[in-house]
Amino acid sequence: MRVKKRKDADKIIDARPDLVFTEKMDWQEVFGNENPIHVEVGCGKGDFIVGMAEKHADINYIAIDLQETVISFALDKVVASGLSNVKLIYGNGRDLNEYFAEHEIGLVYLNFSDPWPKARHEKRRLTYKDFLKTYQMTVVPNGQVHFKTDNRVLFEYSLASMSQYGMVLQQVWLDLHKDEEFDGKNVLTEYERKWSAKGYPIYRLEAKFVEESE
């Protein structure tokens, strides 16, 4: 998600070192508890991560994004929410193992990732096998990835990539917003709200890593 550069974004971020981090931390110490950690890779303006933190006070949420302006807008929402169970990382979500210990994360969210449609850019897609390997190293054994997109081609690619990697597809939605049962559980991103209002279907999946012993 690309947004217009925000003036003084760096100063806004620097003013809240208690909420925005740039390196690996003792996350239990940061949050002051031992609750599970869920991570969103690419946070948009923060609607999703704050919405999830509001719904689940017993889970610690961390959103990571490489764009300074994006993190600054997400920070605005975190501050306004007053929630203590959500933090941000200003860094590259492609390298989760640089910010988290092995098997430290409970669940990874990938929301409306860049589709990188050209074949030569396949290795940049966040559901490419190399990224799946990184997620597997950082999530708990049998941990999950929840993926959501409006791009059908990327969704089909991700289904195949995860299956070929050996992950178990637990649930798949081809038009998420028509699922009345899931409607109350879905937290929308800014991008999702915009495109679903225009009638575009939203695709979603939940996949689990499976240990070799299973």
Coordinates of C-alpha atoms in Angstrom, one line a residue:
M1 CA 0.0 0.0 0.0
R2 CA 1.6 3.3 -1.1
V3 CA 0.5 6.6 0.3
K4 CA 1.6 10.2 -0.2
K5 CA 4.6 11.1 1.9
R6 CA 3.7 12.6 5.2
K7 CA 5.6 15.6 6.5
D8 CA 7.4 15.0 9.8
A9 CA 6.5 11.3 9.8
D10 CA 9.9 10.6 11.2
K11 CA 9.4 13.0 14.1
I12 CA 5.9 11.5 14.9
I13 CA 7.5 8.1 15.1
D14 CA 10.5 9.1 17.1
A15 CA 8.2 10.7 19.7
R16 CA 6.8 7.3 20.6
P17 CA 9.6 4.8 21.2
D18 CA 7.2 3.0 23.6
L19 CA 4.9 2.1 20.6
V20 CA 7.2 1.9 17.6
F21 CA 10.2 -0.4 17.5
T22 CA 13.0 -1.0 14.9
E23 CA 14.7 -4.1 16.3
K24 CA 14.2 -7.4 18.0
M25 CA 12.9 -7.0 21.5
D26 CA 12.0 -9.1 24.5
W27 CA 8.3 -8.8 23.6
Q28 CA 7.0 -10.3 26.8
E29 CA 8.8 -7.5 28.6
V30 CA 7.5 -4.9 26.2
F31 CA 3.9 -6.0 26.7
G32 CA 4.3 -6.9 30.3
N33 CA 2.6 -10.3 29.9
E34 CA 3.0 -13.7 28.2
N35 CA 0.0 -13.5 25.9
P36 CA 0.2 -14.9 22.4
I37 CA 1.7 -12.6 19.7
H38 CA -0.1 -12.1 16.4
V39 CA 1.7 -10.2 13.6
E40 CA 0.4 -8.3 10.6
V41 CA 2.9 -7.9 7.8
G42 CA 2.1 -4.6 6.0
C43 CA -0.2 -2.6 8.2
G44 CA -1.9 0.0 6.0
K45 CA -3.1 2.8 8.2
G46 CA -3.7 0.6 11.1
D47 CA -7.4 -0.1 11.0
F48 CA -7.0 -3.9 11.0
I49 CA -4.4 -4.3 13.8
V50 CA -6.2 -1.8 16.1
G51 CA -9.6 -3.5 15.3
M52 CA -8.2 -6.9 16.2
A53 CA -6.6 -5.6 19.4
E54 CA -10.0 -4.1 20.4
K55 CA -11.7 -7.4 19.9
H56 CA -9.1 -9.6 21.6
A57 CA -7.6 -8.1 24.7
D58 CA -5.9 -11.4 25.6
I59 CA -3.7 -11.3 22.5
N60 CA -0.7 -9.0 21.8
Y61 CA -0.7 -7.5 18.3
I62 CA 2.2 -6.2 16.3
A63 CA 2.1 -4.6 12.9
I64 CA 5.2 -4.2 10.8
D65 CA 5.7 -1.9 7.7
L66 CA 8.6 -0.5 5.8
Q67 CA 7.0 2.8 4.9
E68 CA 7.6 5.5 7.3
T69 CA 4.4 7.4 6.4
V70 CA 2.3 4.3 6.8
I71 CA 3.7 3.6 10.2
S72 CA 3.0 7.2 11.3
F73 CA -0.6 6.9 10.3
A74 CA -1.0 3.6 12.0
L75 CA 0.6 5.1 15.1
D76 CA -2.1 7.8 15.1
K77 CA -4.7 5.1 15.4
V78 CA -2.8 3.1 18.1
V79 CA -2.4 6.3 20.2
A80 CA -6.1 7.3 19.7
S81 CA -7.3 3.8 20.7
G82 CA -5.4 3.9 24.1
L83 CA -4.9 0.1 23.8
S84 CA -1.9 -1.5 25.5
N85 CA -1.9 -4.7 23.5
V86 CA -0.8 -3.3 20.1
K87 CA 2.6 -2.2 19.0
L88 CA 4.3 -1.3 15.7
I89 CA 7.6 -2.2 14.0
Y90 CA 9.1 0.2 11.5
G91 CA 11.0 -2.3 9.4
N92 CA 10.9 -4.9 6.6
G93 CA 8.2 -7.5 7.2
R94 CA 10.0 -9.8 4.7
D95 CA 12.5 -10.5 7.5
L96 CA 10.4 -11.5 10.5
N97 CA 13.2 -13.6 11.9
E98 CA 15.2 -10.3 12.4
Y99 CA 12.5 -9.1 14.9
F100 CA 11.2 -12.3 16.5
A101 CA 12.7 -15.3 18.1
E102 CA 12.2 -18.8 16.7
H103 CA 8.5 -19.9 17.2
E104 CA 7.6 -16.7 19.0
I105 CA 4.6 -15.7 16.9
G106 CA 1.2 -17.3 17.2
L107 CA -0.2 -16.2 13.9
V108 CA 0.8 -14.1 10.8
Y109 CA -1.7 -11.9 8.9
L110 CA -1.1 -11.0 5.3
N111 CA -3.7 -8.4 4.2
F112 CA -3.8 -7.1 0.6
S113 CA -0.2 -7.7 -0.1
D114 CA 1.4 -6.3 -3.3
P115 CA 0.5 -8.9 -5.9
W116 CA 3.7 -8.5 -7.9
P117 CA 1.9 -9.8 -11.1
K118 CA 4.9 -10.2 -13.4
A119 CA 6.4 -13.7 -13.4
R120 CA 9.9 -12.4 -12.9
H121 CA 8.8 -10.8 -9.6
E122 CA 7.4 -14.1 -8.1
K123 CA 10.1 -14.2 -5.4
R124 CA 8.8 -10.9 -4.0
R125 CA 5.3 -12.2 -3.3
L126 CA 4.7 -12.6 0.4
T127 CA 3.3 -16.1 -0.2
Y128 CA 6.4 -17.3 -2.1
K129 CA 8.0 -20.4 -0.6
D130 CA 11.0 -18.5 0.9
F131 CA 8.6 -16.2 2.9
L132 CA 6.6 -19.2 4.0
K133 CA 9.8 -20.7 5.3
T134 CA 10.5 -17.6 7.3
Y135 CA 7.0 -17.6 8.7
Q136 CA 7.3 -21.2 9.7
M137 CA 10.5 -20.5 11.6
T138 CA 8.9 -17.7 13.6
V139 CA 5.4 -19.0 14.3
V140 CA 4.7 -21.6 17.0
P141 CA 4.6 -25.3 15.9
N142 CA 1.5 -25.8 13.7
G143 CA 1.1 -22.0 13.6
Q144 CA -1.1 -20.3 11.0
V145 CA -1.1 -17.7 8.3
H146 CA -4.3 -15.8 7.5
F147 CA -4.3 -14.3 4.0
K148 CA -6.7 -11.8 2.5
T149 CA -6.7 -10.1 -0.9
D150 CA -8.9 -8.8 -3.7
N151 CA -6.5 -10.1 -6.3
R152 CA -7.8 -13.4 -7.7
V153 CA -4.5 -14.3 -9.5
L154 CA -2.5 -13.8 -6.3
F155 CA -5.0 -15.7 -4.3
E156 CA -4.8 -18.7 -6.7
Y157 CA -1.0 -18.5 -6.6
S158 CA -1.1 -18.4 -2.8
L159 CA -3.3 -21.5 -2.6
A160 CA -0.9 -23.4 -4.8
S161 CA 2.2 -22.1 -3.1
M162 CA 1.0 -23.0 0.4
S163 CA -0.3 -26.4 -0.7
Q164 CA 3.0 -27.2 -2.4
Y165 CA 4.9 -26.1 0.7
G166 CA 3.0 -28.7 2.7
M167 CA 0.6 -26.4 4.6
V168 CA -2.9 -27.5 5.3
L169 CA -5.6 -25.2 4.0
Q170 CA -8.1 -25.1 6.8
Q171 CA -10.6 -22.6 5.4
V172 CA -11.0 -20.8 2.1
W173 CA -13.4 -18.0 1.1
L174 CA -14.0 -17.0 -2.5
D175 CA -16.3 -14.1 -1.5
L176 CA -15.7 -13.3 2.1
H177 CA -18.3 -10.6 2.5
K178 CA -21.1 -12.9 1.5
D179 CA -20.4 -15.2 4.4
E180 CA -22.9 -14.1 7.0
E181 CA -21.4 -16.4 9.7
F182 CA -18.0 -14.8 9.4
D183 CA -19.3 -11.2 8.9
G184 CA -19.1 -10.3 12.6
K185 CA -15.6 -11.7 13.0
N186 CA -14.0 -9.9 10.0
V187 CA -12.0 -6.7 10.7
L188 CA -11.8 -4.6 7.6
T189 CA -8.7 -2.9 6.4
E190 CA -9.0 0.6 4.8
Y191 CA -8.3 -1.0 1.4
E192 CA -10.8 -3.7 1.9
R193 CA -13.5 -1.2 2.9
K194 CA -12.9 0.7 -0.3
W195 CA -12.9 -2.1 -2.8
S196 CA -15.7 -4.2 -1.2
A197 CA -17.9 -1.1 -1.4
K198 CA -17.5 -1.2 -5.1
G199 CA -18.6 -4.8 -5.2
Y200 CA -15.3 -6.6 -5.7
P201 CA -15.1 -10.0 -4.0
I202 CA -12.6 -10.4 -1.2
Y203 CA -10.7 -13.7 -1.0
R204 CA -9.5 -15.2 2.2
L205 CA -7.7 -18.3 3.5
E206 CA -6.5 -19.8 6.7
A207 CA -3.5 -22.2 6.4
K208 CA -1.5 -24.1 9.0
F209 CA 2.0 -25.3 9.0
V210 CA 2.3 -29.0 9.7
E211 CA 5.2 -30.5 11.5
E212 CA 6.9 -33.6 9.9
S213 CA 5.9 -35.8 12.9
E214 CA 2.2 -35.3 12.2

